[in-house]
XYZ file of C-alpha atoms in Angstrom:
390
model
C -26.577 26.908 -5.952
C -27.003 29.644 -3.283
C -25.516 32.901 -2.513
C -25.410 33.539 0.727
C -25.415 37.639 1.950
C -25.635 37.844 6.179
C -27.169 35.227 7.007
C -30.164 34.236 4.838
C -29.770 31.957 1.948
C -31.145 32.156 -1.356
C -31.891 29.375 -3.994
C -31.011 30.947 -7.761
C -33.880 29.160 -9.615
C -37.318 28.018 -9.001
C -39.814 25.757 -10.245
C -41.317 26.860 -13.592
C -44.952 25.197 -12.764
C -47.819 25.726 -15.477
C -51.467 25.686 -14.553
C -54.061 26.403 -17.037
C -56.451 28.778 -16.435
C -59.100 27.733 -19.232
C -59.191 25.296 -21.865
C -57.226 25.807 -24.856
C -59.398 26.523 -28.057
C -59.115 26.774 -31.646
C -60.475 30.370 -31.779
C -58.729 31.626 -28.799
C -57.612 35.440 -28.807
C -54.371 36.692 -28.874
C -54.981 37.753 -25.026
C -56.598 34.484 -24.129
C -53.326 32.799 -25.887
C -51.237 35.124 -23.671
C -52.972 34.159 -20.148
C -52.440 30.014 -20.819
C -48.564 31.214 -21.014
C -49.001 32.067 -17.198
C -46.733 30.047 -14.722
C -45.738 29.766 -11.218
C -42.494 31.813 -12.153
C -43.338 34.243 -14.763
C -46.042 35.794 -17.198
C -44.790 34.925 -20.101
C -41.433 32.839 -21.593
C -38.621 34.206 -22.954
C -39.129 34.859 -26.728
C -42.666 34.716 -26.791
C -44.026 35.169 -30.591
C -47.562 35.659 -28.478
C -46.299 38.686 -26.328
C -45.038 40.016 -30.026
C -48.068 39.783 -31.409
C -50.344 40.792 -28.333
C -48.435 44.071 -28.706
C -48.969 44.811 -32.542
C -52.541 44.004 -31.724
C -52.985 46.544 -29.004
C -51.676 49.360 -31.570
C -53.338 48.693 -34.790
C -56.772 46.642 -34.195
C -59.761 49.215 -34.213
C -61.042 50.278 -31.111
C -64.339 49.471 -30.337
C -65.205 50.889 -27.074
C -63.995 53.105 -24.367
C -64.995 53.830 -20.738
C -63.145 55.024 -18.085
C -61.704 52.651 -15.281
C -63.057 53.265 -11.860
C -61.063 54.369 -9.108
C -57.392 55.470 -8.930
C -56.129 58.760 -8.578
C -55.943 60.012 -12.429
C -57.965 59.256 -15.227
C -57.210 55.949 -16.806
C -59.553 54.190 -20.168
C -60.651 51.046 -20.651
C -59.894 50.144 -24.354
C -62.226 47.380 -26.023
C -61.219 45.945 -29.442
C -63.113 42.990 -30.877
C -61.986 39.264 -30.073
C -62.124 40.191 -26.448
C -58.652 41.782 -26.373
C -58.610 44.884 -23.697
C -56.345 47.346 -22.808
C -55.436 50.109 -20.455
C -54.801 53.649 -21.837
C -52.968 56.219 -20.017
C -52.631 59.443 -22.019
C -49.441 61.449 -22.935
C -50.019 64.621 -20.566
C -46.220 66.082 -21.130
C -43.076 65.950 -23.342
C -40.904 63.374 -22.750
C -38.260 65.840 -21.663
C -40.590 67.354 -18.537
C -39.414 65.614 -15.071
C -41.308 65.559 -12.377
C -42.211 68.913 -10.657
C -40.082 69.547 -7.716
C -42.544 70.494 -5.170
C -44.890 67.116 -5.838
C -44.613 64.182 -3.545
C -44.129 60.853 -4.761
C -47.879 60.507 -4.177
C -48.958 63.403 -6.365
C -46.748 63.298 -9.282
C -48.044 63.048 -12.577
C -48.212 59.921 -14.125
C -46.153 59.512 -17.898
C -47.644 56.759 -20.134
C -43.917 56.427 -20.832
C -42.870 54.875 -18.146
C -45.483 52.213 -18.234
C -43.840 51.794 -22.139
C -40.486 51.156 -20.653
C -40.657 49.429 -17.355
C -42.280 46.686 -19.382
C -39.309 46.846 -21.943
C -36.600 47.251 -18.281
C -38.554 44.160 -16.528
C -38.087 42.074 -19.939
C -34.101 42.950 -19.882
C -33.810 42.265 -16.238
C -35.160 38.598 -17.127
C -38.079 38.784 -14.846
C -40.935 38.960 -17.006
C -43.503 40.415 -14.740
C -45.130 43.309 -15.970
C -47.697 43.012 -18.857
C -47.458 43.779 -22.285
C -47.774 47.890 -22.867
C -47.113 49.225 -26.527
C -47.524 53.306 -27.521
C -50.554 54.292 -30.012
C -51.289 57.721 -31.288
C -55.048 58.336 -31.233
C -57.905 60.324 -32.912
C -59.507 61.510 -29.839
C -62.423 62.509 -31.643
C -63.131 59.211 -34.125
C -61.739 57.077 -31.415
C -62.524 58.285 -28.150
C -64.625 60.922 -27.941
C -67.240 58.604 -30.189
C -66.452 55.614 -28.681
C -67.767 57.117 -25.015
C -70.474 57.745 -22.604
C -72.052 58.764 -19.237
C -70.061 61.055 -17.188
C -66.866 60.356 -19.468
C -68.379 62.346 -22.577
C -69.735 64.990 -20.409
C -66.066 65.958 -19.879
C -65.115 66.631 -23.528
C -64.642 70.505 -24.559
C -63.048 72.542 -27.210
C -59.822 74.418 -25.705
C -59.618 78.119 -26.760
C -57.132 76.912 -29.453
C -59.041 74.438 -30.934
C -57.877 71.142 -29.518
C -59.754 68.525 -28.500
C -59.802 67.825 -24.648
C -61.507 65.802 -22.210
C -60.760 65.625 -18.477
C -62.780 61.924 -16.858
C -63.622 61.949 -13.357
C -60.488 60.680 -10.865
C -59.356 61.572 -7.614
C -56.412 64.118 -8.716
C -55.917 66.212 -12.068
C -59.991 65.302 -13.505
C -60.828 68.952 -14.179
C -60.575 71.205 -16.557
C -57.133 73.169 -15.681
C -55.640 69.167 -16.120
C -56.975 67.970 -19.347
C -55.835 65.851 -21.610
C -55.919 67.872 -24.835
C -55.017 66.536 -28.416
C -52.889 68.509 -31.445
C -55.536 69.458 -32.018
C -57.007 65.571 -31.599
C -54.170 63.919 -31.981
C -53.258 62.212 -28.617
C -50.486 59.615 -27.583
C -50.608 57.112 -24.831
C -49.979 53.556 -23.419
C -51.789 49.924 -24.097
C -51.327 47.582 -21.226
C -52.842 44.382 -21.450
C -55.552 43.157 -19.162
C -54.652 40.588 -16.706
C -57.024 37.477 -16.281
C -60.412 38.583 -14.776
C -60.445 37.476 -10.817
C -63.167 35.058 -11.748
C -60.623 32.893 -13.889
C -57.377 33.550 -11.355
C -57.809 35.416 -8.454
C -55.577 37.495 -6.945
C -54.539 38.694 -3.952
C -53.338 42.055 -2.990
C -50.305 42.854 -0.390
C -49.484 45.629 1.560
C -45.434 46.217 0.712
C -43.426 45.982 4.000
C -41.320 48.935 2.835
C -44.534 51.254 1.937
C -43.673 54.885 2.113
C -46.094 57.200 4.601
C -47.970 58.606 1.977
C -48.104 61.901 3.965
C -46.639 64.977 4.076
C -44.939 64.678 7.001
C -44.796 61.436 8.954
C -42.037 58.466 7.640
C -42.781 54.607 7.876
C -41.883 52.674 10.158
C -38.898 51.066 7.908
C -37.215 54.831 7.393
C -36.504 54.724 11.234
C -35.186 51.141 12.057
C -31.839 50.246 10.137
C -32.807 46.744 11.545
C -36.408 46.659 9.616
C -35.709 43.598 7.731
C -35.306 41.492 10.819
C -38.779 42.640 11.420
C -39.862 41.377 8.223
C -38.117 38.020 7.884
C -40.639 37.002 11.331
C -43.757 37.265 9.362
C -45.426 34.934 6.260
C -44.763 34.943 3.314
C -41.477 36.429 4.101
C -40.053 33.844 6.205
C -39.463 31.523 3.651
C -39.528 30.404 0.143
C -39.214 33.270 -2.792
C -40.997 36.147 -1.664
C -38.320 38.514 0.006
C -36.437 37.820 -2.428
C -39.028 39.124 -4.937
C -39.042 42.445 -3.374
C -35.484 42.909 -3.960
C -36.073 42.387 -7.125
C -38.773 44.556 -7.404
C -36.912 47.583 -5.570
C -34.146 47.185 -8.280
C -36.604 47.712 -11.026
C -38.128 50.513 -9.361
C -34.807 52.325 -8.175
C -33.677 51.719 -12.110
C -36.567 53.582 -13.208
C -36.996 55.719 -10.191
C -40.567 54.628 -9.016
C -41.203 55.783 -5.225
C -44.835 54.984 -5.441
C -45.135 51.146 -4.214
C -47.869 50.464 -1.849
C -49.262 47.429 -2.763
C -48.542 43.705 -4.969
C -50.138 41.171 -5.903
C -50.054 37.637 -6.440
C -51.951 34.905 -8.459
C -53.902 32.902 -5.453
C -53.740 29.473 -7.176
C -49.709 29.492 -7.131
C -50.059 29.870 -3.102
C -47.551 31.841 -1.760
C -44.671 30.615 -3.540
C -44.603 32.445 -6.436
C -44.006 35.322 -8.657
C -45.152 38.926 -7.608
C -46.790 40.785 -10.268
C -44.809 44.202 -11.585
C -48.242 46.656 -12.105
C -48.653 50.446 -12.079
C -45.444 52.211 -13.359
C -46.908 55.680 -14.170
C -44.688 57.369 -11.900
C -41.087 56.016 -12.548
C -38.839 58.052 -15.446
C -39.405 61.564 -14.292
C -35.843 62.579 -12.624
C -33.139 61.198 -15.004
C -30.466 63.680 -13.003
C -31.681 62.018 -9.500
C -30.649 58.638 -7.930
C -33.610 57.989 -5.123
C -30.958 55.789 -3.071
C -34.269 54.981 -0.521
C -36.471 53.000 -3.252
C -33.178 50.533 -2.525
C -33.805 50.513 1.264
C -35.115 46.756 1.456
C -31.772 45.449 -0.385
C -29.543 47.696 1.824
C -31.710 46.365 4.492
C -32.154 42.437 3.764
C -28.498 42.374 1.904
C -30.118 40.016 -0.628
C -30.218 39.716 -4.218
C -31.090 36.468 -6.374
C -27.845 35.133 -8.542
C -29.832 35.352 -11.819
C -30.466 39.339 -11.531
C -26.627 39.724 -10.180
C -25.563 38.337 -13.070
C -27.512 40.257 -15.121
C -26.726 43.217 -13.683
C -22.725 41.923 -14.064
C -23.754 41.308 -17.716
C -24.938 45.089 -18.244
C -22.286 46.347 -15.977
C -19.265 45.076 -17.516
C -20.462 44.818 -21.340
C -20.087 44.838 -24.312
C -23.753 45.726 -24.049
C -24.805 48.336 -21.335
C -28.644 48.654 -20.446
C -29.005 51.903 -21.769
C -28.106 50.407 -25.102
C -30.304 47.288 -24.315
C -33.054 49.486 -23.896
C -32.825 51.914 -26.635
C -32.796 49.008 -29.304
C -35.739 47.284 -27.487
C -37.861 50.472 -26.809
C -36.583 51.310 -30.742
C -39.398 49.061 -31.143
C -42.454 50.544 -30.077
C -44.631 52.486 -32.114
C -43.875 56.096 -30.614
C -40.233 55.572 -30.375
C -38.445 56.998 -29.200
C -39.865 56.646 -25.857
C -37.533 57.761 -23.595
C -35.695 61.224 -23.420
C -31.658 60.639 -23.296
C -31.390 61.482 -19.572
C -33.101 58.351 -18.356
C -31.337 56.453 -20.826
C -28.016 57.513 -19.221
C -29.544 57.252 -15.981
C -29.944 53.392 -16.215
C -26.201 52.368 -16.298
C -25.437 55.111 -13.718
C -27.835 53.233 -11.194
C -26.946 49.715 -12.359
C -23.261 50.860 -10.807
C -24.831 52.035 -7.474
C -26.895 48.456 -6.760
C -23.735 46.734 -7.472
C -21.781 48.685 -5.243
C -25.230 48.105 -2.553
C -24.186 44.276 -3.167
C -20.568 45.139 -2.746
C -20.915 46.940 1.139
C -23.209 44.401 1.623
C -20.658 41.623 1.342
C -17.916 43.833 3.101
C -20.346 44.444 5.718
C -21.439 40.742 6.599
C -19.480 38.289 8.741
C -20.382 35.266 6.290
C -18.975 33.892 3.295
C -20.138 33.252 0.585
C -21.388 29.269 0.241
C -22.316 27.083 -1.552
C -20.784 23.937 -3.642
C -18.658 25.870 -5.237
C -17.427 28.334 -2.521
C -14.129 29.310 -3.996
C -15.124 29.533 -7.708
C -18.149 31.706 -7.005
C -16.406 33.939 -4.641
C -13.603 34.126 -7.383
C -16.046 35.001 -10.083
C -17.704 38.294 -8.250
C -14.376 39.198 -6.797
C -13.089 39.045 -10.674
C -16.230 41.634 -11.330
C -15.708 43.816 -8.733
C -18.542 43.103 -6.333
C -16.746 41.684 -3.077
């Protein structure tokens, strides 16, 4: 079945192909248990007892080491546990009720171990399950960082003038001492993400996003200035055919939900070829203005007037009830070992934005000369009509 928006047509479903990355073993880790779940279409399957216990894993095993990942702008860790499970740690730098500061660009906002917490929770909801595993932890900086590290990393550790313990890393924004991370008074929060396979097992490759923002101060991109952008886009592989345009729409939709401006970049597993899933990574900046719709992180859906049936219908099923995402996502994030992770605002924020895509789909279909088609024309124009979206 297709749905049909202007004049590009979209398949609903694709090919759920499996290829193993390594032999399966008795004494496989949890993480190494995780990684044979990988497929052409998705990380993991729905109701996966592994992701369940992957995450209870990444907040209770003992930490063994700690080192701080190289590059990126802020300071990230490294987290090794025995049995080869790793983890990414952003720290908690503000309550969950600060937003983001009005005066920073999208490109020098703080980044809230938060939303890494609860895009993985939103993508899960949404049914695309493309973001890895990320659980909360509260920490002992001292017995489990500040022992744990080395190099340059523990030559950054200090007493504040309160007595908290604080440490600071070396990045390219916020490593100093006026931006530390500081515990109560070494008590410190933050986010787990799993580690994807290493490139040596499955490769990946990395994508610049067609509808990148400028990253400066002043100039716009290229897509901010043509209306008719998409036809651009359409011209050039991968986007000319099979999934992958249609993967950015979904992607925009998770980031408008949680507000996440900052998308340069994707990747992709190489040995699925082009035809497959795009990975959902780096969510530090979403959930930081609950009272502010960013109606441009939707620009490639206004743009392309596409959307796959499966997340319309999702979105239709959180729309219209008798369970809205906001309630979806408190019960799922209820979860989590620092619940609750979200402040209220963002919560409410959710089913405020799921109206405006719908009503993105809805101008879309006003707007287009085409019908909608398929095999079932009449029943399928019947059944959006009956929710409100034509």
């Amino acid at each position: 079945m297709y749905i049909k928006l202007k004049s590009i047509i979209l398949p609903c479903q694709f090919q759920n192909t499996s290829v193993q990355l390594f032999p399966a073993r008795e004494d496989m880790s949890t993480l190494e248990k995780f990684h044979l779940q990988i497929s052409k279409l998705e990380l993991y399957p729905k109701d996966s007892n592994v992701v369940e216990q992957l995450l209870y894993e990444m907040a209770t095993k003992p930490i063994v080491h700690v080192a701080q990942k190289e590059g990126g702008t802020q300071l990230k860790l490294v987290i090794d546990y025995s049995d080869d499970l790793q983890a990414l740690f952003k720290p908690m730098r503000f309550p969950r009720e600060q937003q983001t500061l009005p005066n920073h660009f999208y490109f020098t906002d703080f980044e809230r171990h938060v939303a890494e917490i609860a895009t993985f929770h939103l993508d899960k909801l949404l049914g695309f399950r493309r973001a890895m595993p990320v659980t909360g932890r509260i920490l002992n900086i001292t017995s489990e960082i500040y022992q744990l590290a080395e190099g340059d990393l523990l030559k950054t550790f200090f007493i504040s003038p309160v007595g908290n313990q604080c440490f600071h890393g070396r990045c390219s924004y916020y490593c100093d001492t006026g931006h530390a991370i500081c515990g109560n008074p070494d008590t410190l929060e933050g986010s787990f993400a799993a580690f994807l396979p290493s490139k040596e097992l499955a490769g990946r490759k990395v994508w610049r996003h067609p509808w990148r923002r400028s990253y400066h101060k002043r100039k716009k991109a290229q897509w901010e200035n043509d209306s008719n952008y998409c036809s651009l886009v359409k011209e050039i592989a991968p986007y000319d055919k099979d999934r992958r345009l249609l993967d950015l729409m979904d992607m925009a939709i998770l980031d408008f939900l949680s507000g996440n401006m900052d998308r340069h970049h994707y990747e992709t597993f190489k040995l699925f070829g082009n035809d497959t899933f795009t990975l959902h990574l780096d969510h530090g900046r979403g959930f930081g203005r609950p009272y502010h719709d960013e109606i441009s992180i939707l620009t490639p859906l206004l743009q392309c007037c596409m959307i796959s049936r499966n997340t319309l219908a999702t979105l239709l099923k959180y729309h219209n009830g008798p369970q809205r995402l906001s309630t979806a996502m408190r019960q799922s994030l209820a979860k989590d070992p620092v619940a609750p992770v979200l402040w209220e605002p963002h919560l409410a924020a959710l089913d405020r934005r799921v109206s405006l895509i719908l009503q993105a789909v809805r101008d879309c279909l006003n707007r287009s000369q085409e019908r909608i088609e398929d095999n079932e024309t009449p029943q399928n124009k019947n059944h959006l009509q009956k929710h409100g979206v034509s």
